[in-house]
XYZ file of C-alpha atoms in Angstrom:
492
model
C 0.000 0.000 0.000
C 1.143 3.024 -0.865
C 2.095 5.850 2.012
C 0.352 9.403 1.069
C 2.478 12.502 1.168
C 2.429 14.961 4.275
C -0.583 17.043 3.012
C 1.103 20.618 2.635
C -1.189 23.982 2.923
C -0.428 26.643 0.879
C -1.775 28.824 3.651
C 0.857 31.173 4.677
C 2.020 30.387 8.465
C -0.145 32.290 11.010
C 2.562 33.330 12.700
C 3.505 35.551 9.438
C 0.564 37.708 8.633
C -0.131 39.067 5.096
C -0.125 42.552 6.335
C -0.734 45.199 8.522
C -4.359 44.985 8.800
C -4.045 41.295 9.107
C -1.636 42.228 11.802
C -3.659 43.999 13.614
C -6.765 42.259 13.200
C -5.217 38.619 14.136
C -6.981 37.223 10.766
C -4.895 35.171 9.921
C -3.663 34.158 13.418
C -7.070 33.026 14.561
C -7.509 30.665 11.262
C -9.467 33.086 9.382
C -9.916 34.933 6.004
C -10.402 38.409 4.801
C -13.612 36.658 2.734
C -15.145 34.696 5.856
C -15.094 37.561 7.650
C -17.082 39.949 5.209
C -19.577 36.664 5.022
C -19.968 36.483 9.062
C -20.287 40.319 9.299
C -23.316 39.816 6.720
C -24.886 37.442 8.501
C -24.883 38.910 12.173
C -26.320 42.208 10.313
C -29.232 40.201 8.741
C -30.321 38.108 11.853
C -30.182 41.376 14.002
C -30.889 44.455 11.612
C -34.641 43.838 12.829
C -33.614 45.813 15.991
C -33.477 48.830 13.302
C -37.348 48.440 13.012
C -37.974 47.065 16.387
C -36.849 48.908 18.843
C -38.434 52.336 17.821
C -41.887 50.635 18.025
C -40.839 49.513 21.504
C -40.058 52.950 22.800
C -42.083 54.713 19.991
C -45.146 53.304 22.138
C -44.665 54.344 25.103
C -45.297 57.596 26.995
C -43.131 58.834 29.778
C -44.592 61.210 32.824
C -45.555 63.988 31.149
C -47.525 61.952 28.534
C -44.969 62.456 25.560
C -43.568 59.994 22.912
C -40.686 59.679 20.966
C -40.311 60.135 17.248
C -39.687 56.799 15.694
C -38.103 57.791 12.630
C -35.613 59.652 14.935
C -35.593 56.281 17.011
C -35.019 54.693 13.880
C -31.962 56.528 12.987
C -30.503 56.912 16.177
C -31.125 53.148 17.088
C -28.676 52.348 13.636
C -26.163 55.036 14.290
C -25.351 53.865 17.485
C -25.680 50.187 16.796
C -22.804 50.594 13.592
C -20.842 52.868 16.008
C -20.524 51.098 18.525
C -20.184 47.262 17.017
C -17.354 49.554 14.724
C -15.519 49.963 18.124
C -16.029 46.411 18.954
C -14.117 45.366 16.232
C -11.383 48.252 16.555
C -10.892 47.517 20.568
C -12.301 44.360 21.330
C -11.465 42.719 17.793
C -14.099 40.503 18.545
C -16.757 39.271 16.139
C -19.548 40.462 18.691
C -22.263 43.163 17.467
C -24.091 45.747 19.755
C -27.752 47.271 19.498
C -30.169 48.590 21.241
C -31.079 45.761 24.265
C -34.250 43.783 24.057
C -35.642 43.623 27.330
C -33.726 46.432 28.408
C -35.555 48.869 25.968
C -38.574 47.139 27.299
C -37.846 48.334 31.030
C -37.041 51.767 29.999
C -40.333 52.361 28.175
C -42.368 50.567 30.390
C -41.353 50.885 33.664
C -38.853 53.896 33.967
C -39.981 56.693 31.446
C -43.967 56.929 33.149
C -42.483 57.995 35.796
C -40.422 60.701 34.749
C -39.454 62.518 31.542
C -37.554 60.543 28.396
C -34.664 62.566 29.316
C -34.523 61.310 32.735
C -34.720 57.745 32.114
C -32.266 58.094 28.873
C -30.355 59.905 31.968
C -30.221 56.750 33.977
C -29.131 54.602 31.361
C -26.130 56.531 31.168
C -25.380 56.412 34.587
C -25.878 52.904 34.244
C -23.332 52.628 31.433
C -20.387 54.851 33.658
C -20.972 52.491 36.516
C -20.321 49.293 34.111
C -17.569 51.197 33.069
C -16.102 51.786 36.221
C -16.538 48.123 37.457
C -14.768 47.291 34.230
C -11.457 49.212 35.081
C -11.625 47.905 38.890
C -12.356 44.409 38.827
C -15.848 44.739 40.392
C -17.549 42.850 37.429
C -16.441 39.451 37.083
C -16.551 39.657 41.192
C -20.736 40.866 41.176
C -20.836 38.229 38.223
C -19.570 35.314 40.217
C -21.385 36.181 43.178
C -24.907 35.510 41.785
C -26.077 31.368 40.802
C -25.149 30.290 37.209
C -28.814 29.293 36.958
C -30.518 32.323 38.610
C -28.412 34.321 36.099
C -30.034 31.788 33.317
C -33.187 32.337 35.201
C -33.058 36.118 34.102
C -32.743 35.199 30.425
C -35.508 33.491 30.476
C -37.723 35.657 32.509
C -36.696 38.499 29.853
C -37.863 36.057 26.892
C -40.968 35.344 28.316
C -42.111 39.151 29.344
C -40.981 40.158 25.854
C -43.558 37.747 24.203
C -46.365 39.261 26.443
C -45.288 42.442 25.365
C -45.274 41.734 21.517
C -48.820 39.305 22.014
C -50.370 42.073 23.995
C -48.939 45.110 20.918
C -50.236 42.980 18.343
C -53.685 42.442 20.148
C -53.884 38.948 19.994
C -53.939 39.188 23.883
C -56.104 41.732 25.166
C -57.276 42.558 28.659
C -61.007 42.040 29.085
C -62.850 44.845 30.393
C -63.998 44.482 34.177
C -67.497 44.967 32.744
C -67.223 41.758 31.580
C -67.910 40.248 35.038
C -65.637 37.339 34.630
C -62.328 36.528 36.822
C -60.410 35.808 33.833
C -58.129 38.972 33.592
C -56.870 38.126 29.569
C -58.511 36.879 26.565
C -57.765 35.575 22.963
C -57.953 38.477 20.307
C -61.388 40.720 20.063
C -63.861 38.758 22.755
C -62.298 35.491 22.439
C -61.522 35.840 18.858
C -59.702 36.215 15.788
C -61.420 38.656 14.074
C -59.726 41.589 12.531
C -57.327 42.140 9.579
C -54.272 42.844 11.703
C -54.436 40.160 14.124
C -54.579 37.753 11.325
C -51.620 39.532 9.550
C -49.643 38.739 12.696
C -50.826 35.076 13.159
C -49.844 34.402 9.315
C -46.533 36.195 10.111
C -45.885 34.239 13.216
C -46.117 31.084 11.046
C -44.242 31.765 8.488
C -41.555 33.164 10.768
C -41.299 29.820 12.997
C -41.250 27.636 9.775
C -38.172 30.195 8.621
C -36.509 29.991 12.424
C -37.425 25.786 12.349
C -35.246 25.376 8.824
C -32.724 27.955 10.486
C -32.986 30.311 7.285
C -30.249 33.097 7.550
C -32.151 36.181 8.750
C -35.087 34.362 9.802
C -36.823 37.127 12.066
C -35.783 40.224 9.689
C -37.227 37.932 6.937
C -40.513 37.592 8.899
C -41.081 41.136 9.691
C -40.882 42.113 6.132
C -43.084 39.523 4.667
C -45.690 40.108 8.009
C -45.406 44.249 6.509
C -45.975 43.206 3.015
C -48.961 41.291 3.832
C -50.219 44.304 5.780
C -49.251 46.436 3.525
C -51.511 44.872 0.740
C -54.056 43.972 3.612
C -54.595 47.832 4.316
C -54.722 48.698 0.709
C -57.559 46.157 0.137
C -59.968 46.527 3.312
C -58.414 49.928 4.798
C -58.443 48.423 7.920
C -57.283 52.302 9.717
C -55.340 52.477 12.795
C -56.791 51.445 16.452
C -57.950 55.035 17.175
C -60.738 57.115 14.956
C -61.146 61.017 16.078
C -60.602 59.564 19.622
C -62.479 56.597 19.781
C -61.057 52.998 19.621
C -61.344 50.994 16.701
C -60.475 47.063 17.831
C -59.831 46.283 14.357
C -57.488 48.360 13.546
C -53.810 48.053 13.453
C -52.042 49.042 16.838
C -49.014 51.629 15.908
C -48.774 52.239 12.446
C -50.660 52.326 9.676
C -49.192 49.981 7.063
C -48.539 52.173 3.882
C -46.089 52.960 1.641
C -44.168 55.906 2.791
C -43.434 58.875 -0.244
C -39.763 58.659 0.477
C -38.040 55.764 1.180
C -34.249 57.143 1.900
C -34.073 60.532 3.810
C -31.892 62.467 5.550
C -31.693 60.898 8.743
C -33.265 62.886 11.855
C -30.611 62.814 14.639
C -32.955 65.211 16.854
C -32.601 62.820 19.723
C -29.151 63.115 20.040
C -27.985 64.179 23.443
C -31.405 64.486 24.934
C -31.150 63.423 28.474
C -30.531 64.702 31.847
C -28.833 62.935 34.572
C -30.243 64.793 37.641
C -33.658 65.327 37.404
C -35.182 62.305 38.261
C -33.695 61.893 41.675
C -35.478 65.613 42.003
C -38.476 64.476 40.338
C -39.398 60.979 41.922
C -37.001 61.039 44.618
C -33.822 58.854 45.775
C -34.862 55.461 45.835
C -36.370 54.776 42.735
C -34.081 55.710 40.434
C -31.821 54.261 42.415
C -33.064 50.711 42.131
C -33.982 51.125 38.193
C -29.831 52.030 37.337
C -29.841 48.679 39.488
C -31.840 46.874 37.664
C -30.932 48.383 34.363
C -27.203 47.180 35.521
C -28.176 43.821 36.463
C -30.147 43.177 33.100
C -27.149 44.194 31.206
C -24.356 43.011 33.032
C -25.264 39.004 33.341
C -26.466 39.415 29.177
C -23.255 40.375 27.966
C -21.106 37.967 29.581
C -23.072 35.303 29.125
C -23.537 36.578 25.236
C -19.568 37.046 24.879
C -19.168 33.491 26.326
C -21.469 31.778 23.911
C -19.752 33.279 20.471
C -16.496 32.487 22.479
C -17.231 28.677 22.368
C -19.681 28.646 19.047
C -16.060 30.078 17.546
C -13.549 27.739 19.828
C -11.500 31.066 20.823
C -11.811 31.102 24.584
C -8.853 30.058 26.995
C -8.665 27.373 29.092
C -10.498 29.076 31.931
C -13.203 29.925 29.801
C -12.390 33.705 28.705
C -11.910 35.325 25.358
C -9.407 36.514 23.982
C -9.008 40.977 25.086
C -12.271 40.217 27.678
C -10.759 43.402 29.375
C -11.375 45.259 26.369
C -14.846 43.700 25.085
C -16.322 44.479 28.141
C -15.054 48.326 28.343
C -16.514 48.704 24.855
C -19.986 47.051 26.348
C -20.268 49.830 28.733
C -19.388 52.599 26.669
C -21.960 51.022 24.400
C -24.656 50.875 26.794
C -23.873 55.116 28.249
C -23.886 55.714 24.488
C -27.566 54.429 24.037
C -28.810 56.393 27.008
C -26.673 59.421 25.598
C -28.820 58.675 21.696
C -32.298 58.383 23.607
C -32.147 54.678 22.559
C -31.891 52.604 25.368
C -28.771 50.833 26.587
C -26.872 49.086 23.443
C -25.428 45.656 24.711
C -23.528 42.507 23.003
C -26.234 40.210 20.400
C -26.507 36.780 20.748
C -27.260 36.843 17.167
C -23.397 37.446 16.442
C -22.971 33.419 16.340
C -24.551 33.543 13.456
C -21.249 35.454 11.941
C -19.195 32.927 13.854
C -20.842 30.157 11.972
C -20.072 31.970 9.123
C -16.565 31.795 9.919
C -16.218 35.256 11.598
C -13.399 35.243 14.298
C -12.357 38.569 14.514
C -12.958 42.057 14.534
C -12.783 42.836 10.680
C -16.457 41.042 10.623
C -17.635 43.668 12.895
C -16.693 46.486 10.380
C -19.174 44.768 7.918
C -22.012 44.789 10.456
C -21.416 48.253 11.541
C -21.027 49.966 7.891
C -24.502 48.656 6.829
C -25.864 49.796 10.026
C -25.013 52.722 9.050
C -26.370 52.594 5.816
C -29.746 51.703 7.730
C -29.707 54.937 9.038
C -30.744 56.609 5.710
C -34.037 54.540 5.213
C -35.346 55.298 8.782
C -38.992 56.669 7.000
C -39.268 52.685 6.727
C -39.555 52.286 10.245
C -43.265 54.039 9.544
C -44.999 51.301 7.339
C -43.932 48.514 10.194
C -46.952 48.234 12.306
C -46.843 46.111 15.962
C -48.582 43.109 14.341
C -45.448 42.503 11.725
C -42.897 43.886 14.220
C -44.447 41.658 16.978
C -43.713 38.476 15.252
C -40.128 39.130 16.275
C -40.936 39.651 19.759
C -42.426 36.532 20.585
C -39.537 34.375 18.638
C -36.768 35.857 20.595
C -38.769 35.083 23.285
C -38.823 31.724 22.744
C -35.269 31.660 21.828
C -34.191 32.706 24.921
C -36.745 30.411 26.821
C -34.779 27.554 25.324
C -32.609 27.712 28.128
C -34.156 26.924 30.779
C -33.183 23.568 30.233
C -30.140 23.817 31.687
C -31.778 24.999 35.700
C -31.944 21.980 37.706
C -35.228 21.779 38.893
C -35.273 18.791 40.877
C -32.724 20.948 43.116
C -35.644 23.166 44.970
C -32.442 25.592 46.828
C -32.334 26.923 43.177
C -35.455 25.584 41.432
C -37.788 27.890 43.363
C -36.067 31.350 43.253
C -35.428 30.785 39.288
C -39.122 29.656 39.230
C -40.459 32.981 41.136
C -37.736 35.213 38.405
C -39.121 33.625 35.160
C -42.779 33.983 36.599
C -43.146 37.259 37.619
C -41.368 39.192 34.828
C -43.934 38.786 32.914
C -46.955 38.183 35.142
C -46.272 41.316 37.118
C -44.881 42.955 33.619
C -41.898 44.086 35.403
C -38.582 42.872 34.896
C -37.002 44.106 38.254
C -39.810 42.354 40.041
C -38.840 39.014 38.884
C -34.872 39.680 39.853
C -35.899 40.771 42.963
C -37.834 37.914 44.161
C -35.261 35.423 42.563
C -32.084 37.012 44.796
C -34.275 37.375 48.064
C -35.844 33.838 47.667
C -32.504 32.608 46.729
C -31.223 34.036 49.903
C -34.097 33.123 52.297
C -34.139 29.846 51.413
C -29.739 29.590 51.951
C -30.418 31.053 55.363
C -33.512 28.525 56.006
C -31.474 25.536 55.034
C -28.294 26.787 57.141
C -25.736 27.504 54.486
C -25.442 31.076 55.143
C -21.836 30.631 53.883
C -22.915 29.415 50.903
C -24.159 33.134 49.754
C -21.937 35.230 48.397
C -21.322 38.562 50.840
C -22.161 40.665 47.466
C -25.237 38.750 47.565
C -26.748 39.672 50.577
C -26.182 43.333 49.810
C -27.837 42.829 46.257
C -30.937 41.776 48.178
C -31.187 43.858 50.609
C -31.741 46.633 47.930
C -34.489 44.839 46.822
C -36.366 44.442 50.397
C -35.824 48.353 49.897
C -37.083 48.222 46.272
C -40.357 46.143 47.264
C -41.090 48.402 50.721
C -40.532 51.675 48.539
C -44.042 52.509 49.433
C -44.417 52.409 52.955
C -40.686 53.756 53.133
C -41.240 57.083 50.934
C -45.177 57.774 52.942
C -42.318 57.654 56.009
C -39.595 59.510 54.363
C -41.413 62.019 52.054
């Protein structure tokens, strides 16, 4: 039998890069190319560019204390500026194939817990608090010590709290769950579309949607979500045109069959100048004037805790999807990646956009073959682009842009599989998080009962030393957070 050669690459030797750039970048060092890296930073934009569309309907719906909303084509622009910036400075610093945009579930607390009770420039205000104080735990160490001191599984708890409360949010936008009037005189506080049913033009637009967005997601088509939102608008789009349906208010009065944000037509300008009005509106001070000491206080908490334990666990994930973590489990410039995370999430507060954090969706790039920063540059340029064809964001109504909302919920759902629920020390706390984000629709709620619990239930069973000192601090501003009432008719 013949003996085969040694195979010999014609790669050049990764300890030699091509150039400067490749220098720089690591390209070649890491096992990549100049051409797998344009193809990764295509595919994180497309499985995440729906954030463009999405999160301006988030915050565009809401109204903050003085009954105000924000412009979403302004939303729109600001949401893709920052997004390209920042995952642009990922890739510079970090030179890591991780992307940044406007947080889901994060953007969901601002506009629906923290802006009614003060003005959009307060709460943007707080999220750029929030974003210094990352910061400075970055440069001292504090992180990775807060991160260890809170349960693997009550951190995968949160995750999957956030999933869930963002699919009430996106079935209760699109209508298909609708509170039932106490008229009713029935104990049943929700019901299934218009009085039990599926009725309407819009509702049915976003069941279609749903579908054909699951089938997409199920035969893991690049771009799935985006993909759905477009063909849910298209439908409603042509839906409008045929039965103009109208939207859900007429000269004041409520129309149940009409769609729930926008209108779905075509705008007369596709690609405009891009309205950067919301730049720099927010104001650090006034809330603690406004609502007093405590409550702001605990929302920069929260806001810290939802993106803190997000972007680890995020950076982790495309770490091992991409095989470049070390043997104690951390990427490569981790230092760096996590600076750029908290300069990211100041900058969203800074843009009226909600913190930006790290996107799971990045592994899609990895897949792709993305392994450094260069991919990064891809996905920030055509966020960029986005920017110009914010009068888009107008046509999207909740029941396409909802589709979205409900899939990523389920995506991050999926991991609940790995809490141990026959171990009840841990079982019940992450039980009490994932259940009362959304049953209370609060996301701090559901953090706050998961870290006392998790402590009550240590101190019941004796193994006090088994919480972490950090720990016991962390929930004791949440007994404060939960007795905010009584405490401020004392205080105030």
């Amino acid at each position: 039998m013949a003996i085969a050669p040694p195979y010999k690459s014609n790669a050049p030797d990764p300890a030699r890069p091509r150039n400067g750039f490749d220098r720089f970048f690591e390209i070649t060092a890491r096992g990549s190319t100049l051409s797998r890296e344009v193809r990764g930073g295509l595919a994180t934009f497309f499985t995440m560019a729906y954030i463009v569309v999405l999160n301006p309907l988030i915050l565009g719906g809401a109204i903050d204390g003085d009954g105000k909303k924000l412009s979403i084509p302004a939303l729109a622009a600001a949401t893709a500026l920052v997004a390209g910036l920042m995952t642009i400075l990922m890739g510079v610093v970090g030179r890591f194939p991780m992307a940044l945009a406007a947080g889901l579930g994060v953007n969901a607390l601002v506009a629906y817990e923290i802006a009614p009770q003060m003005t959009w420039a307060d709460a943007m205000g707080l999220v750029v608090i929030e974003g210094v104080l990352i910061a400075i735990l970055v440069l001292t160490g504090l992180r990775t010590a807060v991160f260890r001191a809170v349960p693997t599984q009550l951190k995968t708890a949160i995750g999957v709290g956030i999933g869930l409360f963002l699919t009430i949010i996106g079935l209760v936008n699109a209508g298909f769950v609708r509170r039932i009037p106490d008229v009713a005189n029935t104990t049943v506080p929700v019901g299934l579309g218009i009085n039990g049913k599926i009725v309407s033009w819009p509702l049915l637009v976003f069941v279609v949607g749903l579908l054909v967005t699951i089938v997409l997601v199920v035969r893991r088509v690049r771009g799935a979500i985006l993909i759905g939102i477009l063909a849910s608008t298209v439908m409603a789009i042509i839906v409008e045109a045929v039965a103009n349906v109208g939207p859900s208010f007429v000269n004041g009065k409520p129309n149940p069959h009409g769609w729930a944000l926008n209108v779905p037509e075509l705008p007369k300008k596709v690609v405009d100048v891009p309205d950067l009005s919301l730049l720099g509106n927010f104001n650090v001070l006034d809330s603690w004037s406004r609502v007093g000491w405590l409550i702001p206080l605990m929302f920069v908490f929260t806001l810290l805790i939802t993106d803190f334990f997000d972007t680890m666990g995020t950076m982790v994930a495309i770490g091992q999807e991409g095989s470049m973590l070390d043997e104690r489990g951390t990427p490569p410039r981790a230092k760096e990646i996590l600076l750029v995370d908290s300069i990211a999430a100041a900058a969203g507060g800074a843009a009226s956009v909600s913190s930006n954090t790290s996107y799971v969706e990045s592994a899609a790039g990895v897949a792709e073959g993305a392994r450094t920063g260069v991919a990064n540059l891809v996905t920030g340029v055509l966020f960029l682009l986005a920017m110009f064809l914010a009068p888009l964001s107008l046509v999207v109504p909740f029941e396409a842009a909802s589709t979205a909302l409900v899939v990523v919920g389920f995506l991050m759902m999926t991991a609940v599989r790995t809490i141990d629920w026959t171990d009840y020390e841990i079982a019940i706390p992450a039980f009490l998080t994932i259940a009362l984000m959304p049953f209370t629709y609060s996301i701090s709620n559901g953090i706050g009962a998961g870290v006392i619990s998790f402590v009550v239930v240590k101190l019941a069973k004796g193994k006090a030393r088994e919480v972490h000192p950090l720990l016991y601090g962390v929930a004791a501003l949440f007994v404060l957070y939960f007795l905010r009432g009584p405490i401020e008719s004392v205080v105030l």
